[in-house]
Coordinates of C-alpha atoms and ligand atoms in Angstrom, one line a residue:
X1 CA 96.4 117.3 89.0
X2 CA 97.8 120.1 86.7
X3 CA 99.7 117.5 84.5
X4 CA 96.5 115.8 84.2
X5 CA 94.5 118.6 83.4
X6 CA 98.0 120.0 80.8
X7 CA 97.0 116.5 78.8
X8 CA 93.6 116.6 78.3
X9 CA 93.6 120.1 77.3
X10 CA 96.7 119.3 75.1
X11 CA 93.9 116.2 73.4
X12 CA 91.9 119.2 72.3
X13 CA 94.3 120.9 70.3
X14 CA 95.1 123.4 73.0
X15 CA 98.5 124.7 72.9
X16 CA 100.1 124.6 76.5
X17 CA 102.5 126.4 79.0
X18 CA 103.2 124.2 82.1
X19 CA 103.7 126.5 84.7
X20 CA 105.5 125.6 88.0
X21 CA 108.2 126.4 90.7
X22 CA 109.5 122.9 90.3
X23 CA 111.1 123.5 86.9
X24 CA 111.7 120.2 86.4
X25 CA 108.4 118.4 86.9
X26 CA 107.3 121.4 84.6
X27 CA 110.1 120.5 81.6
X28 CA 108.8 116.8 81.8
X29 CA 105.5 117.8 81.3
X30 CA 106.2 119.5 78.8
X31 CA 108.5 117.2 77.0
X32 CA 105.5 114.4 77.6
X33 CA 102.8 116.4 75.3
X34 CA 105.5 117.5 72.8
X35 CA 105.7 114.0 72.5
X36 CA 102.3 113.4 71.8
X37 CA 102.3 116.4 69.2
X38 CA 101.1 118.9 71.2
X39 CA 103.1 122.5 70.9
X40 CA 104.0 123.3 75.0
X41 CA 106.5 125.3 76.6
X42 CA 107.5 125.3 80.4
X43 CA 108.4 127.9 82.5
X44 CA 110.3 127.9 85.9
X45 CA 108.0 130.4 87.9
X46 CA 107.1 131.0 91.9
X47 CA 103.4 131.8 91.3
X48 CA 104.0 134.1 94.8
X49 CA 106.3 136.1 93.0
X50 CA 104.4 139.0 90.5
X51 CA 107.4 139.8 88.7
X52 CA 108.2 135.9 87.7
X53 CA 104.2 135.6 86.5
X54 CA 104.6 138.6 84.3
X55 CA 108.0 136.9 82.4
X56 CA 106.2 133.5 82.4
X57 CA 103.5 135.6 80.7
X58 CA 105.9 137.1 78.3
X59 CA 107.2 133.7 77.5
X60 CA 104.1 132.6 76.8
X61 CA 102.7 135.0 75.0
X62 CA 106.1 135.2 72.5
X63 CA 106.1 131.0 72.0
X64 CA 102.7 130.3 72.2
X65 CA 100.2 133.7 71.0
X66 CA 97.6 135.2 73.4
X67 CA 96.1 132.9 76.6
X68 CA 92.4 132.0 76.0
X69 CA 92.6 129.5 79.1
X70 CA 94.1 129.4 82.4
X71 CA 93.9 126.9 84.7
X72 CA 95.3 127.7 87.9
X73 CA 96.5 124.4 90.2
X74 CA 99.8 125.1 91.3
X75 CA 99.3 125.1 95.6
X76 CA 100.7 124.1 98.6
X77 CA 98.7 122.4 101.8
X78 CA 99.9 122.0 105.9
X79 CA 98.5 120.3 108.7
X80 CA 98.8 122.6 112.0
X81 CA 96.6 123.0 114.7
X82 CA 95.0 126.9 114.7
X83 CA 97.2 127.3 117.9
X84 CA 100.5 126.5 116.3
X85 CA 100.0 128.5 112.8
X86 CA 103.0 131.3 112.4
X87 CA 102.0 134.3 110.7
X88 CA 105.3 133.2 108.7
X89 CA 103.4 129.8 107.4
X90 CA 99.8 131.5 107.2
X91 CA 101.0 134.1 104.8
X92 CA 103.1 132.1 102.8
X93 CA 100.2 129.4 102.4
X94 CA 97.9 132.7 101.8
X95 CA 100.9 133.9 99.0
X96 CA 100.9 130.9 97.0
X97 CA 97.1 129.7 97.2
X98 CA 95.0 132.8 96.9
X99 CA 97.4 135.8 96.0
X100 CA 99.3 133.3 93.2
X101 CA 95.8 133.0 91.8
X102 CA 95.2 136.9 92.0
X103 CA 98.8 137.5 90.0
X104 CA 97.9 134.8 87.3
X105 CA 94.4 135.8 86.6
X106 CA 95.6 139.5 86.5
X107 CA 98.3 138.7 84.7
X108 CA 96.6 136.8 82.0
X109 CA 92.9 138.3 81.9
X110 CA 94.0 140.9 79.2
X111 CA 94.7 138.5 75.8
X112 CA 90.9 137.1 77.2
X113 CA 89.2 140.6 77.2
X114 CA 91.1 141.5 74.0
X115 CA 89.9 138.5 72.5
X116 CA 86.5 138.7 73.6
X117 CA 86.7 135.0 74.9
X118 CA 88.2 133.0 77.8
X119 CA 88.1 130.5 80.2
X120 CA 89.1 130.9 83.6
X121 CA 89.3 128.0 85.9
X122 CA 90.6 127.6 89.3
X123 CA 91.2 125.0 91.6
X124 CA 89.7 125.3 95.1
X125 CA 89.1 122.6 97.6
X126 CA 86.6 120.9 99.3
X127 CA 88.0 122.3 103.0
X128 CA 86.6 125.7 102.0
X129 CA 83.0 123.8 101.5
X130 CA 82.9 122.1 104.5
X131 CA 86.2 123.4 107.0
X132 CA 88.8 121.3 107.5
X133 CA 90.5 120.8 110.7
X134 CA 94.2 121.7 111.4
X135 CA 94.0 123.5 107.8
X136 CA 92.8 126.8 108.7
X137 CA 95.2 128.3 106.5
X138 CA 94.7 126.1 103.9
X139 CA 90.8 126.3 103.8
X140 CA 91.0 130.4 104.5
X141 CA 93.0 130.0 101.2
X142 CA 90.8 128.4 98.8
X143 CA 87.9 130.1 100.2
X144 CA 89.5 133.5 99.2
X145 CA 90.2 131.5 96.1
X146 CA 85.8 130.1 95.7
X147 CA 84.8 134.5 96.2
X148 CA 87.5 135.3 93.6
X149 CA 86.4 133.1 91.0
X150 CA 82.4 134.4 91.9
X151 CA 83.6 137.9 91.9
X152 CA 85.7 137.9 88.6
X153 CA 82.6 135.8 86.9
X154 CA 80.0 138.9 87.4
X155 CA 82.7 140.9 86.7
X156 CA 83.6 139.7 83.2
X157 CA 80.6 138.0 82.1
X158 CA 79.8 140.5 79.7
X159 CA 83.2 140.3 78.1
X160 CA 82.9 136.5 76.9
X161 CA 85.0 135.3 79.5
X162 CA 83.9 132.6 82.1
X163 CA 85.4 132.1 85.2
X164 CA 84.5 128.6 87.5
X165 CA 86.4 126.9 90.3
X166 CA 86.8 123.3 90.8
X167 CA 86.5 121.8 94.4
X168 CA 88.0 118.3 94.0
X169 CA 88.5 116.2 97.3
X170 CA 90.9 113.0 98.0
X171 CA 92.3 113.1 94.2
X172 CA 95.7 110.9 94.5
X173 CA 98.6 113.2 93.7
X174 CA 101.9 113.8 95.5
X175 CA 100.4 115.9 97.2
X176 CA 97.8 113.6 98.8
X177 CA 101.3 111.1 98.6
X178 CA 103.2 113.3 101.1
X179 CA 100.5 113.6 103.5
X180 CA 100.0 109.7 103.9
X181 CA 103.9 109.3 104.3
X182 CA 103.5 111.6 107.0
X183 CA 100.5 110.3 108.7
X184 CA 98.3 113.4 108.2
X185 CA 96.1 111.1 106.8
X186 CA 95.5 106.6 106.3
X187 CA 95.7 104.9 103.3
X188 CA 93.9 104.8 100.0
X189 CA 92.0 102.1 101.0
X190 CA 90.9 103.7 103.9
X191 CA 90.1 107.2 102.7
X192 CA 87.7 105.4 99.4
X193 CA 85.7 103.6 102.6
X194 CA 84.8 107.0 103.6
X195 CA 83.9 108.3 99.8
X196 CA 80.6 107.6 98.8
X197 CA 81.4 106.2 95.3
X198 CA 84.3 103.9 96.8
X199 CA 88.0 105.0 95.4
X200 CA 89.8 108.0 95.8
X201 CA 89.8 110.3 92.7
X202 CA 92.2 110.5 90.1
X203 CA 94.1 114.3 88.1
X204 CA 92.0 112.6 85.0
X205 CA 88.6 112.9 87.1
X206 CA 89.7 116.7 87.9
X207 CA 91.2 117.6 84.3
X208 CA 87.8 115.8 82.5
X209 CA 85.8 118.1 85.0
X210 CA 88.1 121.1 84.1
X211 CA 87.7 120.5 80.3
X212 CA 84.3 120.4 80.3
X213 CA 83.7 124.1 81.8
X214 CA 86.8 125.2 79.4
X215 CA 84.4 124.3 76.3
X216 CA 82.6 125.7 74.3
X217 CA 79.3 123.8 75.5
X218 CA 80.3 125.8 79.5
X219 CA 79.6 128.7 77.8
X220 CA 76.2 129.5 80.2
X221 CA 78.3 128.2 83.1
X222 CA 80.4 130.7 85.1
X223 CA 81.0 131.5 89.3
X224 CA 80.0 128.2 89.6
X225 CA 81.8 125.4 92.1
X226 CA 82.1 122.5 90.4
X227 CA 82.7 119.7 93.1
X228 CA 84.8 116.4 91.9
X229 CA 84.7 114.5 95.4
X230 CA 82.8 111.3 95.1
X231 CA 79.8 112.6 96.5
X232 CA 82.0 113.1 99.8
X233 CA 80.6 116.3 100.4
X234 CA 77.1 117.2 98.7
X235 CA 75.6 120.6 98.2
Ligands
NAD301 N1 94.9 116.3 95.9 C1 93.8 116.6 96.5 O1 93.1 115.8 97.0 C2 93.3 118.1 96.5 C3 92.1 118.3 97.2 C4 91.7 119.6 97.1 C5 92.4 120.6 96.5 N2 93.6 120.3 95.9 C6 94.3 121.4 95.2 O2 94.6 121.0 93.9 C7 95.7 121.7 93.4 C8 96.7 120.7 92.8 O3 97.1 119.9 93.9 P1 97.8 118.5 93.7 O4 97.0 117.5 94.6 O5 98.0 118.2 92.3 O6 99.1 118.8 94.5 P2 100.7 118.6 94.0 O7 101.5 118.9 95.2 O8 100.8 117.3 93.3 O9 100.8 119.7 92.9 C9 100.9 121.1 93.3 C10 101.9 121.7 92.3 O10 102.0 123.1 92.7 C11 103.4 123.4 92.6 N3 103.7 124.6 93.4 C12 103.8 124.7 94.8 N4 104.1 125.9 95.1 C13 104.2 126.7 94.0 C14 104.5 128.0 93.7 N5 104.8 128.9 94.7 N6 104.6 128.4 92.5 C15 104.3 127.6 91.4 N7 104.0 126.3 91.6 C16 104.0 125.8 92.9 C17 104.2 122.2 93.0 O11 105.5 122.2 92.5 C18 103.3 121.1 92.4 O12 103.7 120.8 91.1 C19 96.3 122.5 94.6 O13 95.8 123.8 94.5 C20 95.6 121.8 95.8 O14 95.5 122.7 96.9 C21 94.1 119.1 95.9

């Protein structure tokens, strides 16, 4: 989803910084819109981890200027009944999810206020909508992320900045991948018979979703929940 979203924002003459723990995946990125003429830097960074968001932050701020946009994707999901949940694996899902937002929008917020101008856009899910069984983690998670994003929008509305959250459900992505290999959940074809429109979603659904409330026509949209599911779950 977040390579998806690094290309179409890359299409609109954004410069980029690809983000991730998996330095690798994050240098291919990279090297993929440098390809396509795009000016993008990746960093190696544990989004968990406050002190590798502020060097990330330095990096990007010294190769690429001030950050007018952040999208935050990077997130981890696990299947376990409420019974079975470790405090070990509920905080580290809670550290990556929801406090990994926290350090990135902190961490970033500044060039926007300076500037006068930003977009903030961060990536929920639909489990926080509607719960989501054996995920309580998980959904606690990106619910904590859904109030931040509300919060954050009253709080810097009057400083230019908007600040929205996407809620996408069954987008095909490794992540969605690993959880069919391990029987979590069935097959494509039998997840789109339970979507409304009838196919699972794609990163380019998510990232054309996610560039929309990053223009300049979203300007009148912020603390909003922007829900790319199919019409899987309706509000
Ligand atoms: N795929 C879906 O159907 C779906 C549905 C709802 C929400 N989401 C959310 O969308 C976002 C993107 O998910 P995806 O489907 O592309 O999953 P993905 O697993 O393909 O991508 C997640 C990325 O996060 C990175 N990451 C994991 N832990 C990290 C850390 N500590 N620091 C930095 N990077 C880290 C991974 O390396 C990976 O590149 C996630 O927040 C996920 O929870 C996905």
């Amino acid at each position: 989803m977040g390579r998806s979203i690094c290309h179409n924002l890359a299409g609109r003459d954004n410069a980029i910084a690809v983000v991730d723990s998996n330095g690798e995946a994050a240098e291919t990125v990279a090297m993929e819109l440098r390809e396509k003429g795009a000016h993008a830097v990746a960093c190696r960074t544990d989004v968990s981890d406050r002190a590798q968001v502020d060097d990330a932050m330095h990096t990007v701020r010294s190769e690429l200027g001030p950050v007018g946009i952040l999208v935050t994707s990077a997130g981890v999901a696990k299947f376990e009944p409420f019974a079975d949940i470790t405090l070990e694996s509920w905080n580290r899902v809670m550290a990556i999810n929801l406090t990994g937002t926290f350090h990135c929008v902190q961490a970033a917020l500044p060039d926007m206020v300076e500037a006068k101008w930003g977009r903030v856009v961060l990536i929920s899910s639909s489990s926080a909508q509607r719960g989501a069984p054996r995920m309580a983690h998980y959904a606690s998670s990106k619910g904590g992320v859904i109030a931040l994003a509300r919060t954050l929008a009253l709080e810097y509305a009057a400083s230019g900045i908007t600040v929205n959250n996407i809620a996408p459900s069954s987008i095909d992505t490794p992540m969605v991948d690993q959880w069919r290999v391990s029987g979590a959940i069935g097959s494509s074809d039998a997840m789109a018979r339970n979507i409304p429109v009838g196919r699972v979603g794609t990163g380019d659904d998510v990232a054309a979703a996610c560039a929309f409330l990053c223009s300049e026509e979203a300007s009148y949209i912020t603390g909003q929940t922007l829900s790319v599911n199919g019409g899987s779950y309706v509000t």
